[in-house]
XYZ file of C-alpha atoms in Angstrom:
377
model
C 2.219 26.166 5.666
C -1.487 25.486 5.828
C -3.751 26.738 7.928
C -5.510 24.344 10.294
C -8.531 23.694 8.177
C -6.720 22.296 6.029
C -9.927 19.838 4.710
C -12.120 22.641 3.829
C -9.470 25.007 2.007
C -7.908 21.763 -0.122
C -11.438 20.788 -1.115
C -12.616 24.308 -2.124
C -9.494 25.043 -3.901
C -9.064 21.443 -5.705
C -12.339 20.005 -6.861
C -13.297 21.361 -9.800
C -16.460 19.602 -9.619
C -19.013 18.895 -7.039
C -21.206 16.133 -6.004
C -24.865 16.752 -6.472
C -27.299 15.813 -4.841
C -29.071 13.206 -7.924
C -24.698 12.139 -8.371
C -24.993 11.261 -4.289
C -28.170 9.373 -4.789
C -26.579 7.685 -7.687
C -23.078 7.095 -6.206
C -25.408 5.515 -3.354
C -27.448 3.068 -5.206
C -24.273 2.158 -6.850
C -22.543 1.316 -3.451
C -25.701 -0.309 -1.849
C -25.840 -2.788 -5.237
C -22.633 -4.133 -4.434
C -23.315 -4.402 -0.690
C -21.723 -8.066 1.320
C -25.350 -8.199 2.503
C -27.057 -8.300 -0.867
C -26.388 -12.442 -2.915
C -26.752 -10.850 -6.685
C -25.223 -7.479 -6.355
C -25.719 -5.884 -9.801
C -22.424 -5.702 -12.126
C -21.002 -2.520 -11.818
C -21.430 -0.599 -14.893
C -18.910 1.380 -16.892
C -18.661 4.392 -17.653
C -16.492 5.579 -20.574
C -16.537 8.821 -20.239
C -15.572 8.765 -16.875
C -10.894 8.204 -15.786
C -9.921 5.133 -14.647
C -8.763 4.557 -11.415
C -6.687 1.469 -10.061
C -6.384 0.437 -6.388
C -3.952 -1.541 -4.767
C -2.001 -2.457 -1.436
C -0.141 -4.868 0.514
C -2.438 -6.169 3.123
C -5.368 -7.247 1.010
C -9.529 -6.233 0.649
C -10.595 -5.861 3.796
C -7.956 -3.232 4.414
C -9.283 -0.420 6.301
C -7.516 2.090 4.204
C -8.626 0.502 0.948
C -12.131 0.767 1.963
C -12.465 4.314 2.923
C -10.831 4.923 -0.379
C -13.000 2.844 -2.354
C -15.993 4.319 -0.539
C -15.019 8.507 -0.535
C -13.882 7.829 -4.937
C -16.890 5.787 -5.545
C -19.296 8.969 -3.592
C -18.075 11.061 -5.886
C -19.537 9.275 -8.891
C -16.600 10.941 -11.369
C -14.423 8.110 -11.746
C -14.379 4.078 -12.759
C -13.015 2.486 -10.030
C -11.078 -0.904 -10.179
C -9.268 -2.547 -7.637
C -6.127 -5.755 -7.700
C -5.225 -6.719 -4.566
C -3.379 -9.582 -2.748
C -5.096 -12.533 -0.962
C -2.660 -12.287 1.826
C -1.025 -9.873 3.509
C 2.294 -8.984 1.469
C 3.152 -5.711 3.518
C 6.756 -6.039 3.305
C 7.047 -7.778 0.056
C 9.264 -5.364 -1.593
C 9.513 -5.336 -5.567
C 9.097 -9.316 -5.409
C 6.747 -10.743 -8.185
C 5.729 -14.226 -8.639
C 7.367 -16.658 -11.566
C 7.243 -20.509 -12.448
C 3.810 -20.775 -10.538
C 0.249 -20.019 -11.380
C -1.261 -17.131 -10.434
C -4.573 -16.853 -9.238
C -7.068 -13.647 -9.869
C -10.513 -14.223 -7.518
C -13.469 -11.795 -8.280
C -13.792 -9.738 -4.774
C -16.808 -7.744 -3.520
C -15.957 -4.076 -3.273
C -18.455 -1.529 -3.079
C -18.800 0.044 -6.076
C -15.942 -1.185 -7.349
C -14.612 -3.947 -10.026
C -12.350 -5.748 -7.930
C -9.944 -8.798 -7.939
C -8.121 -10.439 -5.355
C -4.826 -12.161 -6.762
C -2.431 -15.067 -5.040
C 0.491 -12.925 -5.324
C 2.168 -9.695 -4.359
C 1.165 -6.005 -5.082
C 3.740 -5.914 -8.276
C 2.079 -9.029 -9.074
C -1.274 -7.250 -8.940
C -0.335 -4.063 -11.040
C 1.527 -5.784 -13.519
C -1.262 -8.402 -13.991
C -4.462 -4.963 -13.924
C -1.851 -2.966 -16.393
C -0.861 -6.312 -18.748
C -4.742 -6.318 -20.558
C -5.036 -9.783 -19.597
C -7.374 -9.085 -16.626
C -9.467 -5.727 -17.735
C -10.437 -4.827 -20.276
C -8.548 -1.908 -20.503
C -4.606 -1.913 -20.023
C -4.003 1.747 -18.884
C -5.748 3.666 -16.058
C -5.623 7.372 -15.541
C -3.910 6.759 -12.313
C -2.935 4.035 -9.496
C -3.217 4.295 -5.906
C -1.717 2.062 -3.942
C -2.309 1.971 -0.299
C -3.869 3.213 2.066
C -0.771 1.565 4.134
C -0.739 0.251 7.582
C 2.388 2.111 9.174
C 5.073 5.055 7.226
C 6.987 3.606 4.452
C 9.131 6.773 5.148
C 13.518 6.568 4.218
C 14.261 3.075 3.737
C 11.741 1.759 4.744
C 10.560 2.194 0.690
C 12.601 -0.718 -0.070
C 10.939 -3.126 1.437
C 7.085 -2.077 1.034
C 4.739 -3.402 -0.592
C 2.640 -0.533 -0.581
C 5.801 1.459 -2.457
C 6.417 -0.893 -4.635
C 2.555 -1.619 -6.575
C 3.314 2.412 -6.783
C 6.762 1.598 -8.143
C 5.673 -1.078 -10.591
C 2.990 1.370 -11.967
C 5.766 3.908 -13.188
C 7.656 1.623 -14.987
C 4.382 0.384 -16.571
C 4.095 3.903 -17.987
C 1.561 5.070 -15.165
C 1.673 7.779 -12.780
C 0.812 6.416 -9.417
C 0.467 7.595 -5.610
C 1.442 5.417 -2.491
C -0.633 6.230 0.208
C 0.333 5.046 4.191
C -1.055 5.950 7.471
C 1.599 6.527 10.314
C -0.567 3.975 12.552
C 0.552 3.463 15.904
C 0.084 1.196 17.703
C -2.520 1.266 20.974
C -2.420 4.956 19.843
C -4.429 4.820 16.423
C -7.890 4.125 15.582
C -9.954 2.257 12.347
C -11.415 6.259 12.392
C -8.015 7.115 11.356
C -8.340 5.862 7.549
C -11.185 7.604 7.186
C -9.909 10.817 8.122
C -7.007 10.448 6.093
C -8.801 9.465 2.780
C -10.053 13.058 4.013
C -6.864 14.383 3.654
C -5.378 12.949 0.714
C -9.015 13.028 -1.409
C -8.511 16.635 -2.846
C -4.848 15.886 -3.639
C -5.934 12.618 -5.123
C -8.348 14.772 -7.701
C -5.766 16.862 -8.469
C -3.471 14.249 -9.028
C -6.387 12.652 -11.656
C -6.811 15.636 -13.134
C -3.988 16.604 -13.946
C -2.768 13.227 -15.089
C -5.559 13.238 -17.535
C -3.814 17.082 -19.112
C -0.235 14.536 -18.908
C 0.448 17.761 -16.472
C 1.507 15.783 -13.744
C 5.124 15.085 -12.883
C 7.107 12.992 -14.683
C 9.671 10.141 -13.997
C 8.148 9.738 -11.045
C 5.655 8.504 -8.474
C 4.208 10.567 -5.399
C 5.286 8.733 -1.749
C 2.315 10.472 0.776
C 2.898 9.435 4.312
C -0.442 11.402 6.361
C 0.645 11.754 10.400
C -1.559 9.952 13.227
C -4.342 11.844 13.955
C -4.347 12.875 10.461
C -7.061 16.128 10.962
C -4.968 17.756 13.102
C -1.799 17.791 10.357
C 0.122 20.988 10.086
C -0.300 20.463 6.525
C 1.378 19.169 3.294
C 5.343 19.316 2.873
C 7.124 18.561 -0.152
C 9.716 16.199 1.623
C 13.190 13.983 0.584
C 13.724 10.215 1.418
C 15.633 9.775 3.933
C 17.850 7.178 5.387
C 16.045 6.115 8.157
C 15.141 2.552 9.082
C 14.572 0.076 11.687
C 16.820 -1.923 12.680
C 16.438 -5.478 11.866
C 16.624 -7.539 14.689
C 17.166 -11.248 14.747
C 15.736 -13.564 17.471
C 17.054 -17.293 17.872
C 14.015 -19.554 18.942
C 13.522 -22.829 20.518
C 13.121 -25.759 18.529
C 10.833 -27.368 20.277
C 8.104 -24.078 20.326
C 8.551 -24.054 16.632
C 9.253 -27.429 14.681
C 10.122 -28.348 11.179
C 7.362 -27.790 8.994
C 5.764 -24.940 11.020
C 5.556 -21.381 9.787
C 6.796 -18.395 11.974
C 4.784 -15.370 11.980
C 5.036 -12.268 13.703
C 1.660 -11.091 15.003
C 2.594 -7.578 14.997
C 1.760 -5.426 11.557
C 3.383 -2.487 9.905
C 7.078 -2.996 10.258
C 7.620 -6.426 11.689
C 8.139 -8.307 8.993
C 6.340 -11.938 9.008
C 8.251 -15.014 8.360
C 4.043 -15.824 7.113
C 4.998 -13.775 4.222
C 8.027 -16.444 3.566
C 5.723 -19.285 3.329
C 2.821 -18.088 2.343
C 2.530 -19.331 -1.547
C 1.431 -17.362 -4.416
C -0.753 -19.834 -5.984
C -2.918 -22.641 -4.511
C -0.599 -25.385 -6.762
C 1.890 -23.885 -4.634
C 0.388 -24.552 -1.814
C -0.356 -27.971 -2.553
C 2.372 -29.399 -3.594
C 4.435 -27.186 -0.388
C 2.039 -29.408 1.796
C 2.647 -32.246 0.154
C 6.958 -31.570 0.325
C 5.942 -30.899 4.149
C 4.105 -33.936 4.781
C 6.557 -35.840 3.241
C 9.309 -34.631 5.198
C 7.651 -35.183 8.322
C 7.223 -38.733 7.601
C 10.967 -39.096 6.746
C 12.146 -37.896 10.009
C 9.428 -39.778 11.519
C 10.948 -42.843 9.869
C 13.843 -42.243 10.373
C 13.744 -41.913 14.205
C 11.452 -44.807 14.548
C 14.832 -46.794 13.236
C 17.071 -44.714 15.416
C 19.292 -42.958 12.899
C 18.914 -40.036 13.336
C 20.928 -37.365 11.749
C 23.284 -35.919 13.753
C 25.248 -34.108 11.820
C 22.747 -31.671 10.204
C 22.615 -28.688 12.834
C 19.376 -26.428 12.278
C 18.283 -23.575 14.009
C 15.292 -21.107 13.818
C 15.275 -17.436 14.115
C 12.493 -14.655 13.817
C 12.940 -11.286 12.459
C 11.804 -8.095 14.423
C 11.897 -4.811 13.293
C 12.911 -2.300 16.292
C 12.605 1.378 16.321
C 15.978 3.459 16.814
C 16.405 6.406 17.923
C 17.807 8.433 14.633
C 20.775 10.807 13.926
C 20.026 14.258 14.469
C 20.325 15.688 10.959
C 19.494 19.221 10.403
C 17.000 18.869 7.357
C 13.315 19.803 8.269
C 12.736 18.669 4.567
C 13.182 14.746 5.569
C 10.278 12.896 5.143
C 10.158 11.143 8.282
C 11.439 14.339 9.866
C 8.566 16.121 8.303
C 6.249 13.162 9.298
C 6.754 13.267 12.590
C 6.504 17.233 13.097
C 2.677 16.218 12.053
C 2.853 17.455 8.288
C 1.676 15.443 5.378
C 5.080 14.475 4.148
C 4.710 14.247 -0.083
C 8.267 12.777 -1.668
C 8.642 12.143 -5.333
C 10.355 8.733 -6.124
C 12.406 8.255 -9.083
C 14.007 5.316 -10.501
C 17.130 7.448 -11.536
C 19.432 9.194 -8.925
C 20.228 11.197 -12.246
C 17.164 12.855 -12.796
C 15.844 13.346 -8.690
C 16.598 17.085 -8.322
C 14.725 18.056 -11.639
C 12.044 15.691 -10.633
C 11.942 17.714 -7.152
C 12.108 20.735 -8.661
C 8.882 19.754 -11.103
C 7.157 18.714 -7.977
C 7.389 21.613 -5.951
C 5.860 23.491 -8.531
C 3.084 20.926 -8.859
C 2.203 21.247 -5.337
C 2.779 24.835 -5.253
C -0.114 24.638 -7.610
C -2.456 22.370 -7.191
C -1.905 22.792 -3.065
C -2.342 26.447 -1.890
C -0.652 27.360 0.844
C 1.768 24.059 0.363
C 5.269 23.982 1.083
């Protein structure tokens, strides 16, 4: 177990290079040069001597987790930071990709980073960024997906867009991390994302350093779960993916409340699956085509109704999906991700693509965590 002074101890142990005052000034100049208030921001200079880091997420360019993560990485002045994120919220998109439609990439202003918004999913973002078609490079040292608003433990990894971004990087042969904050409605605050970055930044720096040396754990990515009140955490703990999941709950809704063509949307973030996800198109062309189809269908319905010939044989029902937390089964294993997270630890779970290598990966990751985090479990 790590002592309460987690952050300072980690920073001393993991950061090989400190930010000098001159570096701080340079990075501040870079940040200010791309501020949204600046109508003519300077282009971000690419330094070939610095490693390339790609950031993505599932909830877009204005995410607090992304903002604070970029800011922290840029201030270190150690990396070329690139960002590729979805244009809209894709928090529960899983490992979906966009096919048969054109994907739009639009430049975005993110302080100190070269950034694009993509009209697709997190997997689209990572796949496109690593293809060599969007950026001048095709293989960064590390891909970081997050920081997500809400945990991605257990079976939530299968639904999670932020986890899928890291998984796609692994499929492309690039080391990766997915990071989530155990956000609690009415308890958590936006400043928790800044604290979450402070907690995980030393681990990120260690991952970048070892990815460059090719000593980062192979054949897996790391899913990092940060507890609420990040600075009060009990330390880093190597965990296993649990069977934990929320209960899907389908609610019948009124036809009068949701007429034909209306996309249902859950206003809650995090685990609430948003029907708006199903209606958000992956491209401007697709959106225009669907809008035209909706209008055409509406005209047909109105015309049929006016003629007094409704289709009485067709039954339409409307439903809305929500996820409900359920009481977890008591399993005597404190190394499961959700149990470690709820106990106040930063849960670090190696996720592989093959169950046959799980035990070897768990051991290799355990050795790596023990090496880079003094006192880590």
